[in-house]
Structure formats: C-alpha cells, structure tokens
Short mmCIF file of C-alpha atoms and ligand atoms in Angstrom, two decimals:
data_model
loop_
_atom_site.label_atom_id
_atom_site.label_comp_id
_atom_site.label_asym_id
_atom_site.label_seq_id
_atom_site.Cartn_x
_atom_site.Cartn_y
_atom_site.Cartn_z
CA MET A 247 0.00 0.00 0.00
CA LYS A 248 1.41 3.40 -1.05
CA ILE A 249 0.74 6.23 1.40
CA ILE A 250 1.80 9.83 1.04
CA HIS A 251 1.66 11.92 4.20
CA VAL A 252 1.37 15.69 3.80
CA SER A 253 2.43 17.76 6.79
CA ALA A 254 3.78 21.18 7.73
CA GLU A 255 6.16 19.70 10.33
CA CYS A 256 8.30 16.60 10.67
CA TYR A 257 10.96 15.97 13.32
CA PRO A 258 13.95 16.38 12.98
CA VAL A 259 13.46 18.49 9.83
CA ALA A 260 11.19 21.08 11.45
CA LYS A 261 9.17 20.76 14.64
CA VAL A 262 6.94 23.11 16.60
CA GLY A 263 5.03 20.55 18.68
CA GLY A 264 3.46 17.13 18.64
CA LEU A 265 2.61 17.16 14.91
CA GLY A 266 6.36 17.18 14.20
CA ASP A 267 6.94 14.15 16.40
CA VAL A 268 4.07 12.21 14.85
CA ALA A 269 5.00 13.04 11.25
CA GLY A 270 8.60 12.00 11.93
CA ALA A 271 7.59 8.64 13.41
CA LEU A 272 4.34 7.30 11.90
CA PRO A 273 5.70 6.84 8.32
CA LYS A 274 8.82 5.13 9.70
CA TYR A 275 6.80 2.61 11.68
CA GLN A 276 4.47 2.11 8.70
CA CYS A 277 7.50 1.29 6.52
CA ASN A 278 8.77 -1.10 9.21
CA ALA A 279 5.38 -2.82 9.02
CA GLY A 280 5.79 -3.34 5.26
CA LEU A 281 3.80 -0.37 3.93
CA ASP A 282 5.27 2.14 1.48
CA ALA A 283 4.90 5.43 3.37
CA LYS A 284 6.38 8.73 2.19
CA LEU A 285 6.07 12.29 3.45
CA VAL A 286 6.07 15.65 1.73
CA MET A 287 6.44 18.95 3.56
CA PRO A 288 7.41 22.54 2.74
CA MET A 289 11.11 23.26 2.39
CA HIS A 290 11.49 25.39 5.52
CA ARG A 291 14.99 26.80 5.85
CA THR A 292 16.14 24.75 8.84
CA ASN A 293 19.51 23.14 9.63
CA PHE A 294 18.34 19.72 8.45
CA LEU A 295 18.06 21.07 4.92
CA TYR A 296 21.64 22.34 4.87
CA ASN A 297 23.16 19.29 6.61
CA HIS A 298 21.82 16.58 4.30
CA LYS A 299 22.15 15.61 0.65
CA TRP A 300 19.24 15.88 -1.74
CA GLU A 301 18.26 14.92 -5.26
CA ASN A 302 15.89 16.85 -7.49
CA VAL A 303 12.83 14.75 -8.26
CA PHE A 304 10.31 17.13 -9.74
CA GLN A 305 9.92 20.61 -11.14
CA GLY A 306 6.52 22.02 -11.84
CA ARG A 307 4.49 25.13 -12.44
CA ALA A 308 1.14 25.82 -10.84
CA HIS A 309 -0.98 28.80 -9.88
CA ILE A 310 -2.79 30.17 -6.90
CA GLY A 311 -5.42 32.46 -8.35
CA THR A 312 -3.68 34.52 -10.99
CA TYR A 313 -0.26 34.13 -9.37
CA TRP A 314 1.79 31.53 -11.27
CA PHE A 315 4.72 29.98 -9.50
CA ASP A 316 7.48 27.44 -10.18
CA PHE A 317 8.16 24.81 -7.59
CA THR A 318 10.79 22.16 -6.98
CA ILE A 319 10.62 18.91 -5.05
CA ILE A 320 13.75 17.34 -3.62
CA LYS A 321 14.20 13.99 -1.89
CA GLU A 322 16.61 13.19 0.95
CA LYS A 323 19.25 10.79 -0.41
CA SER A 324 20.21 8.62 2.56
CA ASN A 325 16.75 7.57 3.81
CA LYS A 326 17.80 9.12 7.11
CA LEU A 327 14.30 9.08 8.60
CA GLY A 328 13.47 5.53 7.53
CA PHE A 329 11.05 6.68 4.82
CA ASP A 330 11.16 8.79 1.65
CA LEU A 331 11.18 12.44 2.66
CA TYR A 332 10.30 15.09 0.08
CA LEU A 333 10.64 18.84 0.52
CA LEU A 334 8.64 21.16 -1.69
CA ASP A 335 10.08 24.57 -2.43
CA ILE A 336 8.24 27.60 -3.72
CA ASN A 337 10.47 30.64 -3.98
CA GLY A 338 9.32 33.39 -1.67
CA LEU A 339 6.71 31.25 0.08
CA THR A 340 8.35 28.24 1.74
CA ASP A 341 11.83 29.69 2.19
CA ARG A 342 11.35 30.87 5.77
CA GLU A 343 12.96 29.79 9.03
CA LYS A 344 9.78 29.42 11.07
CA VAL A 345 7.06 26.90 10.25
CA TYR A 346 4.16 29.20 11.18
CA GLY A 347 3.61 32.76 12.31
CA TYR A 348 3.76 34.78 9.10
CA GLY A 349 1.00 37.13 7.92
CA ASP A 350 0.63 35.22 4.64
CA ASP A 351 0.47 31.70 6.16
CA ASN A 352 -2.97 30.97 4.66
CA PHE A 353 -1.79 31.95 1.19
CA ARG A 354 1.55 30.16 1.29
CA TYR A 355 0.13 26.92 2.75
CA LEU A 356 -2.58 26.89 0.09
CA ALA A 357 0.11 27.32 -2.59
CA PHE A 358 1.99 24.40 -0.98
CA GLN A 359 -1.15 22.21 -1.11
CA ILE A 360 -1.85 23.12 -4.74
CA ALA A 361 1.74 22.19 -5.65
CA VAL A 362 1.45 18.85 -3.79
CA VAL A 363 -1.77 17.94 -5.59
CA HIS A 364 -0.32 19.07 -8.93
CA TRP A 365 2.73 16.82 -8.32
CA MET A 366 0.52 13.84 -7.52
CA THR A 367 -1.36 14.19 -10.80
CA GLN A 368 1.96 13.55 -12.55
CA TRP A 369 2.65 10.25 -10.78
CA THR A 370 2.52 7.26 -13.11
CA GLU A 371 0.94 5.18 -10.35
CA LYS A 372 -1.58 6.89 -8.12
CA PRO A 373 -1.04 6.71 -4.34
CA ASP A 374 -3.40 4.38 -2.48
CA ILE A 375 -3.93 6.86 0.35
CA VAL A 376 -3.28 10.58 0.75
CA HIS A 377 -2.94 11.23 4.47
CA CYS A 378 -3.27 14.92 5.42
CA HIS A 379 -2.39 16.39 8.81
CA ASP A 380 -4.07 19.47 10.30
CA HIS A 381 -5.50 22.56 8.65
CA THR A 382 -2.38 23.47 6.67
CA THR A 383 -3.20 20.49 4.45
CA GLY A 384 -6.99 20.70 4.84
CA PHE A 385 -7.91 21.77 1.28
CA ILE A 386 -6.35 18.71 -0.32
CA PRO A 387 -9.38 16.38 0.08
CA PHE A 388 -11.66 19.02 -1.51
CA MET A 389 -9.28 19.82 -4.36
CA MET A 390 -8.77 16.15 -5.19
CA LYS A 391 -12.51 15.62 -5.42
CA TYR A 392 -13.84 18.79 -7.00
CA ALA A 393 -11.10 20.91 -8.64
CA TYR A 394 -11.32 20.36 -12.42
CA GLU A 395 -7.53 20.41 -12.85
CA TYR A 396 -7.01 17.57 -10.39
CA ASN A 397 -9.88 15.40 -11.48
CA VAL A 398 -7.69 12.34 -12.06
CA LEU A 399 -7.25 12.06 -8.28
CA ARG A 400 -10.94 12.08 -7.37
CA ASP A 401 -11.05 8.34 -6.59
CA VAL A 402 -7.98 8.34 -4.36
CA PRO A 403 -9.00 8.04 -0.68
CA THR A 404 -7.96 10.86 1.65
CA ILE A 405 -7.49 10.61 5.40
CA PHE A 406 -7.45 13.71 7.57
CA THR A 407 -5.85 13.58 11.01
CA ILE A 408 -6.69 16.34 13.47
CA HIS A 409 -3.79 17.04 15.79
CA ASN A 410 -5.28 20.32 16.95
CA ALA A 411 -8.68 21.74 16.02
CA GLN A 412 -8.07 25.09 17.72
CA TYR A 413 -6.15 26.35 14.69
CA GLN A 414 -8.33 26.30 11.57
CA GLY A 415 -6.72 28.65 9.01
CA GLN A 416 -10.01 30.24 7.91
CA PHE A 417 -10.24 33.24 5.55
CA GLY A 418 -12.92 35.29 3.80
CA TRP A 419 -14.78 34.48 0.58
CA ASP A 420 -13.14 37.47 -1.09
CA ASN A 421 -10.14 35.16 -1.52
CA VAL A 422 -12.04 32.23 -3.02
CA GLY A 423 -10.09 32.90 -6.21
CA TRP A 424 -7.00 31.42 -4.55
CA LEU A 425 -8.52 27.97 -4.97
CA PRO A 426 -8.26 26.19 -8.33
CA ALA A 427 -11.50 26.31 -10.35
CA PHE A 428 -14.04 23.89 -8.88
CA ASP A 429 -17.60 22.76 -9.31
CA PRO A 430 -19.45 25.80 -7.85
CA TRP A 431 -22.31 23.63 -6.55
CA LYS A 432 -19.78 22.26 -4.08
CA SER A 433 -18.78 25.58 -2.51
CA GLY A 434 -20.67 24.71 0.70
CA LEU A 435 -18.07 22.02 1.26
CA LEU A 436 -15.47 24.71 1.86
CA GLU A 437 -17.49 26.82 4.25
CA TRP A 438 -17.99 27.16 7.96
CA HIS A 439 -19.65 30.17 9.65
CA HIS A 440 -19.48 32.24 6.45
CA ASP A 441 -15.74 31.75 6.01
CA ILE A 442 -13.65 29.41 3.91
CA ASN A 443 -12.31 27.04 6.53
CA PRO A 444 -9.71 24.37 5.63
CA MET A 445 -10.19 22.47 8.89
CA ALA A 446 -13.97 22.25 8.34
CA SER A 447 -13.49 21.52 4.65
CA ALA A 448 -11.20 18.59 5.45
CA VAL A 449 -13.71 17.15 7.92
CA LYS A 450 -16.43 17.42 5.26
CA ASN A 451 -14.43 16.09 2.33
CA ALA A 452 -11.89 13.57 3.61
CA TRP A 453 -12.99 9.97 3.24
CA LYS A 454 -12.16 9.31 6.88
CA VAL A 455 -11.18 11.62 9.73
CA ASN A 456 -9.39 10.83 12.94
CA THR A 457 -8.26 12.65 16.02
CA VAL A 458 -5.20 11.68 18.02
CA SER A 459 -7.12 10.26 20.99
CA GLU A 460 -10.60 8.92 21.64
CA GLY A 461 -11.11 11.37 24.51
CA TYR A 462 -10.40 14.36 22.26
CA LEU A 463 -12.80 13.07 19.62
CA GLN A 464 -15.62 13.09 22.19
CA GLU A 465 -14.64 16.57 23.42
CA LEU A 466 -14.72 18.10 19.93
CA ARG A 467 -18.52 17.74 19.85
CA TYR A 468 -18.84 20.31 22.61
CA ASN A 469 -15.54 22.18 22.48
CA SER A 470 -13.84 22.69 19.13
CA ASN A 471 -13.49 26.41 18.57
CA GLY A 472 -16.80 26.74 16.69
CA LEU A 473 -16.86 23.40 14.85
CA GLU A 474 -18.94 21.51 17.46
CA ALA A 475 -22.00 21.02 15.24
CA LEU A 476 -19.82 19.81 12.39
CA PHE A 477 -18.20 17.12 14.53
CA GLU A 478 -21.60 16.03 15.76
CA TYR A 479 -22.90 15.82 12.17
CA GLU A 480 -19.84 13.99 10.80
CA LYS A 481 -19.34 11.64 13.74
CA GLY A 482 -20.03 8.58 11.57
CA LYS A 483 -16.72 8.92 9.77
CA CYS A 484 -14.60 10.19 12.67
CA TYR A 485 -12.36 7.94 14.76
CA GLY A 486 -10.00 8.32 17.70
CA ILE A 487 -6.54 6.77 17.31
CA LEU A 488 -4.15 7.45 20.15
CA ASN A 489 -0.71 8.63 19.04
CA GLY A 490 2.26 6.43 19.72
CA ILE A 491 5.72 7.58 20.67
CA ASP A 492 8.94 6.82 18.85
CA THR A 493 10.43 4.40 21.37
CA GLN A 494 13.70 4.23 19.43
CA LEU A 495 14.22 7.97 19.66
CA TRP A 496 12.72 8.34 23.14
CA ASN A 497 14.61 5.68 25.05
CA PRO A 498 16.29 6.46 28.39
CA ALA A 499 18.69 3.56 27.82
CA THR A 500 20.16 5.04 24.62
CA ASP A 501 19.06 8.72 24.39
CA SER A 502 22.01 10.65 22.94
CA PHE A 503 20.89 13.84 24.72
CA LEU A 504 21.50 12.18 28.12
CA GLU A 505 24.75 11.65 29.98
CA ASN A 506 23.29 8.98 32.25
CA HIS A 507 21.30 6.09 30.86
CA TYR A 508 18.94 3.70 32.60
CA ASN A 509 16.05 1.35 32.06
CA ILE A 510 12.95 0.10 33.83
CA ASP A 511 14.84 -2.46 35.93
CA ASP A 512 17.39 0.01 37.19
CA PHE A 513 16.25 3.61 37.04
CA VAL A 514 17.00 5.10 40.45
CA ALA A 515 20.70 5.92 39.99
CA GLY A 516 20.35 7.08 36.37
CA LYS A 517 17.47 9.41 37.14
CA ALA A 518 19.22 10.79 40.20
CA ALA A 519 22.36 11.49 38.14
CA ASN A 520 20.32 13.36 35.52
CA LYS A 521 18.51 15.31 38.25
CA LYS A 522 21.95 16.34 39.49
CA VAL A 523 22.91 17.55 36.00
CA ILE A 524 19.79 19.77 35.98
CA CYS A 525 20.25 21.05 39.51
CA ASP A 526 23.96 21.81 39.00
CA ARG A 527 23.27 23.59 35.74
CA PHE A 528 20.53 25.83 37.14
CA GLY A 529 21.66 26.04 40.79
CA LEU A 530 18.58 24.21 42.11
CA ASP A 531 18.11 22.31 45.36
CA ILE A 532 18.53 18.60 44.60
CA ASN A 533 16.95 17.30 47.80
CA LYS A 534 13.42 18.46 47.08
CA PRO A 535 10.97 17.09 44.50
CA LEU A 536 11.60 18.61 41.08
CA PHE A 537 8.47 19.64 39.13
CA SER A 538 8.90 20.35 35.42
CA PHE A 539 6.80 21.88 32.68
CA ILE A 540 7.69 21.59 28.98
CA GLY A 541 5.53 23.07 26.27
CA ARG A 542 4.11 25.94 24.34
CA LEU A 543 3.18 28.79 26.68
CA VAL A 544 -0.35 29.19 25.36
CA GLU A 545 -3.87 29.18 26.74
CA GLU A 546 -4.54 25.61 25.61
CA LYS A 547 -1.72 24.41 27.84
CA ALA A 548 -3.01 26.58 30.73
CA ALA A 549 0.50 28.02 30.99
CA ASP A 550 -1.11 31.29 32.17
CA ILE A 551 -2.06 29.71 35.53
CA LEU A 552 1.48 28.56 36.26
CA PRO A 553 2.88 31.81 37.74
CA ASP A 554 0.02 32.01 40.23
CA ALA A 555 0.13 28.29 41.04
CA ILE A 556 3.90 28.29 41.54
CA LEU A 557 3.98 31.40 43.73
CA SER A 558 1.14 30.03 45.85
CA CYS A 559 2.96 26.71 46.20
CA MET A 560 6.04 28.46 47.49
CA TYR A 561 3.93 30.06 50.19
CA LEU A 562 1.35 27.38 51.01
CA LEU A 563 3.64 24.37 50.73
CA LYS A 564 6.44 26.12 52.55
CA GLU A 565 9.02 26.01 49.77
CA GLN A 566 9.01 22.22 49.71
CA CYS A 567 9.25 21.91 45.92
CA VAL A 568 11.48 22.98 43.06
CA PHE A 569 10.28 24.07 39.60
CA ILE A 570 11.98 23.98 36.22
CA LEU A 571 10.07 25.28 33.20
CA LEU A 572 10.89 25.17 29.50
CA GLY A 573 8.72 26.84 26.90
CA SER A 574 7.88 29.78 24.72
CA GLY A 575 4.69 31.35 23.45
CA LEU A 576 2.49 34.18 24.73
CA HIS A 577 4.64 37.20 25.51
CA GLU A 578 2.78 38.01 28.73
CA THR A 579 3.19 34.48 30.13
CA GLU A 580 6.85 34.39 29.09
CA MET A 581 7.43 37.67 30.95
CA GLN A 582 5.57 36.52 34.07
CA LEU A 583 7.46 33.24 34.28
CA ALA A 584 10.81 34.89 33.57
CA SER A 585 10.15 37.52 36.23
CA ILE A 586 10.13 34.81 38.95
CA ASN A 587 13.73 33.87 38.01
CA GLY A 588 15.95 35.06 40.85
CA VAL A 589 13.13 35.34 43.40
CA TYR A 590 13.67 31.75 44.58
CA PRO A 591 17.13 31.05 43.17
CA LYS A 592 17.37 27.48 44.51
CA LEU A 593 13.75 26.59 43.89
CA TYR A 594 12.79 27.97 40.50
CA HIS A 595 14.13 28.38 37.00
CA ALA A 596 12.26 29.22 33.80
CA ASP A 597 14.04 28.71 30.49
CA ILE A 598 12.15 30.72 27.90
CA GLY A 599 12.78 29.26 24.45
CA TYR A 600 12.82 26.03 22.51
CA ASP A 601 15.51 23.48 23.41
CA GLU A 602 15.17 19.87 22.28
CA ALA A 603 18.21 18.67 24.29
CA LEU A 604 17.04 20.29 27.52
CA SER A 605 13.57 18.80 27.06
CA HIS A 606 15.07 15.28 27.03
CA LEU A 607 17.09 16.07 30.14
CA LEU A 608 14.00 17.32 31.96
CA TYR A 609 11.88 14.30 30.99
CA SER A 610 14.60 12.19 32.48
CA GLY A 611 15.85 14.11 35.52
CA ALA A 612 12.66 15.65 36.90
CA ASP A 613 10.52 13.85 39.45
CA TYR A 614 7.23 15.16 38.07
CA LEU A 615 5.86 16.71 34.87
CA LEU A 616 3.02 19.24 35.11
CA MET A 617 0.35 19.35 32.38
CA PRO A 618 -2.63 21.45 33.50
CA SER A 619 -3.85 21.73 29.86
CA ARG A 620 -7.27 23.15 29.01
CA VAL A 621 -7.12 21.29 25.70
CA GLU A 622 -4.85 18.34 24.96
CA PRO A 623 -5.67 16.42 21.75
CA CYS A 624 -3.27 13.62 22.68
CA GLY A 625 -0.32 15.01 24.56
CA LEU A 626 2.99 13.33 23.95
CA ASN A 627 4.82 14.87 26.91
CA GLN A 628 3.10 12.69 29.49
CA MET A 629 4.02 9.58 27.50
CA TYR A 630 7.66 10.66 27.20
CA ALA A 631 7.67 11.44 30.92
CA MET A 632 6.29 8.00 31.84
CA ARG A 633 8.84 6.27 29.63
CA TYR A 634 11.60 8.25 31.36
CA GLY A 635 10.28 7.51 34.85
CA THR A 636 8.86 10.95 35.54
CA ILE A 637 5.40 11.00 37.07
CA PRO A 638 2.82 13.05 35.14
CA ILE A 639 0.45 15.44 36.92
CA VAL A 640 -2.35 16.14 34.48
CA ARG A 641 -5.73 17.71 34.05
CA LYS A 642 -8.32 15.14 32.98
CA THR A 643 -8.80 16.18 29.39
CA GLY A 644 -8.41 14.68 25.88
CA GLY A 645 -5.49 12.31 25.56
CA LEU A 646 -4.33 13.00 29.12
CA LYS A 647 -7.53 11.42 30.40
CA ASP A 648 -6.92 8.42 28.12
CA THR A 649 -3.31 7.79 29.14
CA VAL A 650 -2.88 8.72 32.81
CA LYS A 651 -4.50 6.82 35.68
CA ASP A 652 -4.44 8.33 39.14
CA VAL A 653 -2.14 6.93 41.84
CA GLY A 654 -5.24 6.66 44.04
CA ASP A 655 -6.55 3.97 41.63
CA SER A 656 -3.24 2.11 41.57
CA GLY A 657 -2.18 4.23 38.61
CA TRP A 658 0.98 6.06 37.60
CA GLY A 659 0.12 9.77 37.79
CA PHE A 660 -1.90 12.48 39.50
CA CYS A 661 -5.12 13.67 37.84
CA PHE A 662 -7.23 16.73 38.57
CA ASP A 663 -10.39 18.27 37.13
CA ARG A 664 -9.97 22.00 36.62
CA ALA A 665 -7.31 24.16 35.00
CA VAL A 666 -7.05 26.42 38.04
CA PRO A 667 -4.15 27.08 40.44
CA GLU A 668 -6.01 25.43 43.35
CA ASP A 669 -6.17 22.04 41.61
CA VAL A 670 -2.51 22.27 40.58
CA ILE A 671 -1.43 23.15 44.12
CA TYR A 672 -3.51 20.34 45.61
CA SER A 673 -1.95 17.80 43.21
CA ILE A 674 1.55 19.11 43.91
CA GLY A 675 0.81 18.57 47.62
CA ARG A 676 -0.12 14.93 46.87
CA ALA A 677 3.06 14.53 44.85
CA ILE A 678 5.22 15.88 47.69
CA GLU A 679 3.60 13.35 49.98
CA LEU A 680 4.53 10.53 47.58
CA PHE A 681 8.09 11.88 47.28
CA ASN A 682 8.41 11.46 51.04
CA HIS A 683 7.68 7.73 50.61
CA PRO A 684 10.45 6.66 48.20
CA GLU A 685 9.59 2.96 48.07
CA GLU A 686 5.99 3.74 47.14
CA MET A 687 7.19 6.30 44.60
CA LYS A 688 9.42 3.71 42.91
CA LYS A 689 6.41 1.44 42.41
CA VAL A 690 4.43 4.27 40.80
CA ILE A 691 7.34 5.11 38.50
CA HIS A 692 7.73 1.46 37.56
CA ARG A 693 4.05 1.20 36.62
CA GLY A 694 4.37 4.20 34.30
CA MET A 695 7.59 2.98 32.69
CA ALA A 696 6.06 -0.44 32.02
CA ILE A 697 3.38 0.96 29.70
CA ASN A 698 4.07 0.42 26.03
CA HIS A 699 3.07 3.45 23.96
CA SER A 700 4.97 2.35 20.88
CA TRP A 701 3.75 3.19 17.39
CA GLU A 702 3.71 -0.50 16.56
CA ASN A 703 0.32 -0.76 18.30
CA THR A 704 -1.06 2.22 16.42
CA VAL A 705 0.13 1.41 12.91
CA GLN A 706 -2.37 -1.44 12.69
CA GLN A 707 -5.25 0.92 13.58
CA TYR A 708 -4.25 3.30 10.80
CA LEU A 709 -4.04 0.39 8.38
CA GLU A 710 -7.60 -0.61 9.30
CA LEU A 711 -8.72 2.99 8.75
CA TYR A 712 -7.09 3.03 5.30
CA GLN A 713 -8.64 -0.33 4.42
CA SER A 714 -12.07 0.85 5.52
CA CYS A 715 -11.98 3.43 2.70
CA LYS A 716 -12.27 0.59 0.20
CA THR A 717 -15.37 -0.98 1.70
P1 ADP B 187 1.56 20.36 21.15
O1 ADP B 187 1.71 19.70 19.84
O2 ADP B 187 0.17 20.80 21.43
O3 ADP B 187 2.54 21.44 21.38
P2 ADP B 187 2.32 17.79 22.30
O4 ADP B 187 2.31 17.29 23.69
O5 ADP B 187 1.55 16.98 21.30
O6 ADP B 187 1.85 19.29 22.30
O7 ADP B 187 3.84 17.83 21.76
C1 ADP B 187 4.75 18.68 22.27
C2 ADP B 187 6.12 18.30 21.73
O8 ADP B 187 6.89 19.50 21.63
C3 ADP B 187 6.92 17.40 22.67
O9 ADP B 187 7.86 16.66 21.93
C4 ADP B 187 7.63 18.44 23.57
O10 ADP B 187 8.77 17.89 24.19
C5 ADP B 187 8.00 19.47 22.53
N1 ADP B 187 8.19 20.82 23.05
C6 ADP B 187 7.25 21.75 23.30
N2 ADP B 187 7.81 22.89 23.73
C7 ADP B 187 9.15 22.68 23.74
C8 ADP B 187 10.28 23.51 24.08
N3 ADP B 187 10.13 24.76 24.50
N4 ADP B 187 11.51 22.97 23.94
C9 ADP B 187 11.66 21.68 23.51
N5 ADP B 187 10.64 20.86 23.17
C10 ADP B 187 9.40 21.35 23.29
#
C-alpha cells in the first residue's frame, strides 16, 4: 500500500510541537510494518536542509489564483528518517525559518497544497492513500474531489488527522479565487460560519477523519473552537486513534541527549544522576521534589495559571518543591514566568525558548511533569515522561484522560479536574507526599515505565482505517 503523508512539520526536519513528532515517526513505523509510506512537507529553511544531501525529483508550475509559481521537489538521499522524505520549495513562500507565524500563512500553505496535488497528478501510479495532517493540508481532500484540474485524483481516498482543532486557518470568501477552479455547486463544502475554513473543509471532504485520541474526539462535539455542530454531524466517519511515541528515539537507555542512561529495571541511579545535572546547571536544590513543565506557553496548555500556582505553592507548601520550566509562546506568560527567576534562586528556574536537548534532560531528571492543559488532543509529553520515569500530573482532558491513571486507583500519575491554580497546588501537595515515601514512589514510576506506547500498536489501527476506505 502506497501512502503519502502531507504535513507542515516533521521531526527532525522542522518541529513546533506534537505534529512534528508524529509526522517523523508514523511513516517510519508504517514502513517497518511493510507499507510504502512517504512524506512531503514545505522546504522550511532549517539546519536539516543544509546538513543533508538531496536529489531533485520534480519541477513544476502551478498557480494560486492569478499568481503563477514554479516549484521544486527534492528527496533526501540517505533515507535518514526511515522513509522517503520530500521537501517542496516555492520561492518566496516556503523559504522561511519558522514553520508558522507569518501574515501570509494561509496563502503560502494553500500554494503548498496546490503544488502537492499538482505533483501527484503527474505520478505514473496513483497513491493508495493521501494522508493529510491538520488545517495546513486541509484543502487537499476538496481539491482532489472537486477541482477540475485535479480530477484524475478524485477516486484516491484521503485521510485527515486532526492534531489540533483550535487552529483552523479560515479566511474570507473574497479570496475564493486562490482555490483552483471547482464545481461551484460544491462551494458549501469549503465553508464554515461564512468563512472558507480548511479544517472544516477537510472534515467534510476527507474519506475518513481521525483525532489523536478517543477522549479528544468526544470533546470536539462540545468544544472545538466553533466546529462543534460539524463534529456532531460527521461523527459517523470520525475515529480516535491514540498517538504512539517513537520508542527508538525516546529511550532512556540510549538517548544521545543524556549523559546517564537507565532502564525500567534500574532507574533510580540514572534518574538521580540526571537530576543532578539539571540542579547543578541551574543552581537548584537537589533534595526536594523537582516539578517540570515543557511546552508551548499558550492558553490551551493553561500556561497562564502557572505563575500564580507556583507562587502560591512556594507560600502554602512552605518552599518544599522545586520548579523547572521550558517553553515559549504568549509574551505576557513568558514575561511573568521569567520575572520569577531570581526570586527563589534554589527553587525555580524558567528557560524561555525552545531546546530539544534540555527537554530530554527534563523528561529524564525531573521527578514530576506538570500538564494542567485546558485542551490536549493527545499530549505526547506525558508519555515521554512515563517512559523516562517521571510522574505526570495532568488535568483530565483529551489524551491525558486516556493515558494517565491516578495513583489513588493504583495508577501512575496524578489527575485533577480543573485548570485552576487550586487544583494544581492540591496535586503538587499529593506529589510531595509521595516523594516522602520513596519505596511507594518507585512502584508508581515502575508502573508508568512499564506501559508500552509504541507506534507498533497504532500502525495497525491506521491500516484498518485506510482499508475501511475501500469498503
Ligand atoms: P503540542 O503539539 O500541542 O505542542 P504535544 O504534547 O503533542 O503538544 O507535543 C509537544 C512536543 O513539543 C513534545 O515533543 C515536547 O517535548 C515538545 N516541546 C514543546 N515545547 C518545547 C520547548 N520549548 N523545547 C523543547 N521541546 C518542546
């Protein structure tokens, strides 16, 4: 079976969050399982591009509205990622350092999608499945079905995976001319709430849709940034498939970002040594429980409640815990978290920025990982934390609800209901109590490390989804 994934991110080429991790792993595990999976993404100007060798595989010319553009597709020569990786370059549109965050993102990602579809029409053999990820690829199912120019692809099944429904990429009908000419009777299949909405369009037009956890799929029917009625209406073709994690890349026994390695049978010394690396580096107190946070500092992650929760903890829990935070995002939250640096020099450090190496060190050396998220489609952090023997403290939402069971029910984490400082503080209090009972804590850690979140389990579910398009 030939599958082409289309994604804006793919680790280690370019990653902003979980989409990058998934796109870098799922095709690899599909290839390992005997499928022929490939991935195409925009040629962002990141280090990976400059540090690898490429061959030209396609040159084409397409148009977005009246703007004609040339594009080039190159393929990585060494099969570094374990699958065929293609980068698509459009001069002036994809040649940027960041993946998102430009004023013309809607325009440039639509140009990217048009170029991808154009390229596929030139393939001698059609793909068996076109697998699109998130709104930056959301017009592809519509274009393949209803754009006159791409008519030869209308029978090719499309799958749309929703990693995050908060971001939808909508724009006004005044720009409908950006889309290739299509059957005008079908224009309703592009629309949501009077806008052209690629997220909604993908849900309407893809053959099958899935979210990255069952819990998130249920939530979307009452909380999906305006698309609730759509998810209710389309529920017959929507599925929840929990993400896996790349257990080769995320392995405390071999992780190249770590100085001290360990495994499930012998984790105490290795974790303690990595905690020491963190505490030495940031001048933190090693004898107290170390609470970490890693992630985008945005509302969805409830990063805005952290300053209040942390300051209250210092007071209410009598400075019995240490915090280390890594993230970037909303300016106001960044400033608030950074402003606590220096107030409790041995108990708190916030690293504002993106740092892949530090994230691995924190997953391994911290005692706990905080995830108070308001919305969490799957959440990979808690799974990485469990694999590295760090106990997750999570709000019961989306994928967090599906993957973390409370210590009170013989589980491997702490769960709470509301994204408010009080619930975070209460859970931190419970975690301190566990820290003071090391033998009990070891059992909890062991239970978390024993869970297998490998992609191998998930690949089969995707295969069944693909096969269901034929029946
Ligand atoms: P989302 O995709 O919503 O950001 P996920 O939990 O699905 O959240 O994935 C987050 C991924 O991004 C994880 O691999 C996490 O380690 C990584 N990550 C997020 N912020 C940072 C950061 N500041 N530095 C390093 N890695 C980060």
